[in-house]
């Protein structure tokens, strides 16, 4: 829960910086320092999003192994019946 809250706060701060840099500190030339700061913030935000999505995929993938039974068989879940096989390694 702390990770989600800190991620939302970080996203809010980055969006605020985007608006501030685009509207109030608009660069006159593409090579100015303000444009570089804008690009750095955008890349950091994209990196955080990719890490968050990768973490969600890893968690969802690992959650699927909680219901595996040794040798396979039927697993009863609320309103769901699954037949699960353990992969042979």
XYZ file of N, CA and C in Angstrom:
267
model
N 0.818 -1.188 0.000
C 0.000 0.000 0.000
C 0.866 1.258 0.000
N 1.975 1.196 0.745
C 2.874 2.344 0.776
C 3.444 2.615 -0.608
N 3.758 1.516 -1.352
C 4.314 1.691 -2.691
C 3.316 2.387 -3.605
N 2.049 2.017 -3.505
C 1.027 2.630 -4.358
C 0.860 4.097 -4.012
N 0.840 4.418 -2.720
C 0.695 5.823 -2.325
C 1.889 6.651 -2.762
N 3.089 6.133 -2.567
C 4.272 6.891 -2.972
C 4.328 7.029 -4.482
N 3.866 5.997 -5.212
C 3.844 6.073 -6.672
C 2.876 7.152 -7.136
N 1.698 7.244 -6.497
C 0.720 8.260 -6.881
C 1.238 9.653 -6.557
N 1.889 9.813 -5.416
C 2.449 11.107 -5.053
C 3.558 11.503 -6.017
N 4.395 10.546 -6.394
C 5.457 10.821 -7.361
C 4.855 11.228 -8.708
N 3.809 10.514 -9.139
C 3.152 10.845 -10.404
C 2.538 12.231 -10.372
N 1.939 12.609 -9.235
C 1.363 13.944 -9.113
C 2.447 15.008 -9.227
N 3.570 14.794 -8.554
C 4.669 15.767 -8.616
C 5.225 15.885 -10.026
N 5.350 14.765 -10.718
C 5.888 14.810 -12.078
C 4.917 15.519 -13.010
N 3.620 15.264 -12.866
C 2.638 15.954 -13.709
C 2.640 17.449 -13.432
N 2.787 17.827 -12.171
C 2.866 19.239 -11.828
C 4.084 19.882 -12.489
N 5.215 19.175 -12.477
C 6.424 19.696 -13.133
C 6.215 19.818 -14.637
N 5.505 18.853 -15.249
C 5.218 18.948 -16.680
C 4.452 20.225 -16.989
N 3.381 20.463 -16.236
C 2.559 21.653 -16.485
C 3.376 22.909 -16.231
N 4.136 22.922 -15.157
C 4.937 24.095 -14.825
C 5.974 24.376 -15.908
N 6.669 23.315 -16.370
C 7.718 23.514 -17.369
C 7.142 23.850 -18.737
N 5.984 23.302 -19.075
C 5.408 23.553 -20.399
C 4.760 24.927 -20.489
N 4.053 25.334 -19.435
C 3.275 26.576 -19.519
C 4.065 27.770 -19.011
N 4.656 27.644 -17.831
C 5.271 28.808 -17.208
C 6.741 28.990 -17.560
N 7.448 27.940 -17.869
C 8.867 28.046 -18.186
C 9.073 27.520 -19.599
N 8.308 28.013 -20.512
C 8.375 27.528 -21.884
C 9.713 27.910 -22.518
N 10.442 26.945 -23.057
C 11.753 27.255 -23.646
C 11.616 27.982 -24.976
N 12.575 28.858 -25.237
C 12.562 29.584 -26.508
C 13.251 28.785 -27.596
N 14.244 28.013 -27.223
C 14.962 27.195 -28.193
C 14.874 25.733 -27.777
N 14.853 24.811 -28.759
C 14.780 23.392 -28.402
C 15.978 22.899 -27.602
N 17.107 23.580 -27.722
C 18.308 23.109 -27.033
C 18.490 23.753 -25.663
N 17.497 24.469 -25.185
C 17.665 25.148 -23.899
C 17.590 24.148 -22.748
N 18.025 24.579 -21.580
C 18.064 23.705 -20.417
C 16.691 23.271 -19.945
N 15.676 24.121 -20.141
C 14.329 23.765 -19.695
C 13.809 22.547 -20.447
N 14.098 22.480 -21.722
C 13.647 21.326 -22.506
C 14.345 20.059 -22.021
N 15.603 20.176 -21.640
C 16.322 19.002 -21.128
C 15.710 18.515 -19.813
N 15.352 19.434 -18.941
C 14.715 19.052 -17.680
C 13.386 18.367 -17.954
N 12.633 18.875 -18.902
C 11.344 18.282 -19.266
C 11.534 16.852 -19.764
N 12.531 16.643 -20.616
C 12.789 15.306 -21.158
C 13.247 14.356 -20.052
N 14.087 14.833 -19.134
C 14.542 13.985 -18.030
C 13.362 13.567 -17.158
N 12.466 14.494 -16.837
C 11.286 14.152 -16.033
C 10.407 13.148 -16.762
N 10.228 13.336 -18.059
C 9.397 12.411 -18.833
C 10.004 11.012 -18.844
N 11.323 10.929 -19.021
C 11.976 9.619 -19.039
C 11.920 8.939 -17.672
N 12.080 9.701 -16.597
C 11.975 9.117 -15.259
C 10.571 8.589 -15.004
N 9.559 9.335 -15.426
C 8.183 8.899 -15.218
C 7.901 7.641 -16.041
N 8.398 7.579 -17.268
C 8.212 6.387 -18.095
C 8.917 5.187 -17.467
N 10.106 5.385 -16.922
C 10.843 4.300 -16.279
C 10.069 3.758 -15.079
N 9.489 4.649 -14.282
C 8.718 4.215 -13.117
C 7.485 3.433 -13.561
N 6.828 3.880 -14.629
C 5.654 3.155 -15.133
C 6.053 1.764 -15.594
N 7.164 1.647 -16.322
C 7.605 0.330 -16.791
C 7.959 -0.582 -15.616
N 8.608 -0.059 -14.597
C 8.924 -0.867 -13.408
C 7.651 -1.311 -12.702
N 6.673 -0.417 -12.603
C 5.406 -0.752 -11.954
C 4.676 -1.847 -12.727
N 4.613 -1.740 -14.056
C 3.937 -2.754 -14.865
C 4.665 -4.093 -14.796
N 5.996 -4.059 -14.824
C 6.766 -5.295 -14.714
C 6.520 -5.959 -13.362
N 6.483 -5.158 -12.297
C 6.202 -5.699 -10.971
C 4.820 -6.321 -10.889
N 3.826 -5.676 -11.513
C 2.471 -6.245 -11.519
C 2.442 -7.563 -12.277
N 3.147 -7.644 -13.398
C 3.182 -8.890 -14.168
C 3.842 -10.007 -13.369
N 4.926 -9.698 -12.673
C 5.616 -10.711 -11.870
C 4.718 -11.189 -10.737
N 4.022 -10.271 -10.086
C 3.134 -10.650 -8.985
C 1.984 -11.506 -9.500
N 1.378 -11.113 -10.625
C 0.263 -11.899 -11.175
C 0.740 -13.282 -11.595
N 1.928 -13.373 -12.162
C 2.457 -14.669 -12.585
C 2.738 -15.559 -11.376
N 3.302 -14.977 -10.322
C 3.611 -15.784 -9.140
C 2.345 -16.176 -8.387
N 1.290 -15.368 -8.473
C 0.028 -15.705 -7.807
C -0.587 -16.961 -8.397
N -0.327 -17.218 -9.679
C -0.943 -18.371 -10.329
C -0.411 -19.690 -9.781
N 0.748 -19.690 -9.118
C 1.318 -20.924 -8.592
C 0.783 -21.284 -7.202
N -0.002 -20.411 -6.591
C -0.522 -20.719 -5.262
C -1.549 -21.843 -5.282
N -2.215 -22.046 -6.411
C -3.282 -23.026 -6.482
C -2.842 -24.318 -7.152
N -1.540 -24.504 -7.338
C -1.059 -25.729 -7.957
C -1.045 -26.861 -6.939
N -1.498 -28.022 -7.368
C -1.486 -29.208 -6.512
C -0.461 -30.182 -7.066
N 0.200 -30.868 -6.181
C 1.202 -31.820 -6.631
C 0.517 -32.958 -7.376
N 0.947 -33.205 -8.589
C 0.371 -34.255 -9.415
C -0.845 -33.813 -10.198
N -1.301 -32.622 -10.002
C -2.475 -32.143 -10.724
C -3.747 -32.556 -10.023
N -4.838 -31.965 -10.404
C -6.118 -32.316 -9.811
C -7.054 -31.132 -9.841
N -8.235 -31.337 -9.292
C -9.218 -30.264 -9.260
C -8.992 -29.391 -8.036
N -9.067 -28.099 -8.249
C -8.909 -27.132 -7.172
C -10.225 -26.380 -7.049
N -10.821 -26.386 -5.875
C -12.082 -25.681 -5.658
C -11.804 -24.269 -5.172
N -12.284 -23.317 -5.926
C -12.240 -21.920 -5.537
C -13.681 -21.441 -5.444
N -13.938 -20.309 -4.825
C -15.322 -19.826 -4.761
C -15.910 -19.646 -6.164
N -16.913 -20.435 -6.487
C -17.642 -20.386 -7.766
C -16.794 -20.799 -8.958
N -15.600 -21.326 -8.756
C -14.736 -21.700 -9.882
C -14.150 -23.076 -9.593
N -14.117 -23.915 -10.606
C -13.410 -25.188 -10.486
C -12.336 -25.217 -11.567
N -11.121 -25.476 -11.146
C -9.993 -25.490 -12.068
C -9.316 -26.849 -12.022
N -8.870 -27.297 -13.173
C -8.010 -28.472 -13.208
C -6.601 -27.973 -13.473
N -5.700 -28.261 -12.565
C -4.362 -27.686 -12.627
C -3.348 -28.802 -12.757
N -2.389 -28.589 -13.633
C -1.280 -29.523 -13.791
C 0.011 -28.846 -13.378
N 0.836 -29.586 -12.700
C 2.148 -29.071 -12.335
C 3.075 -29.299 -13.517
N 3.763 -28.254 -13.996
C 4.683 -28.460 -15.112
C 5.824 -29.389 -14.720
N 6.162 -30.296 -15.610
C 7.251 -31.242 -15.357
C 8.567 -30.546 -15.644
N 9.421 -30.491 -14.631
C 10.694 -29.796 -14.801
C 11.820 -30.784 -14.955
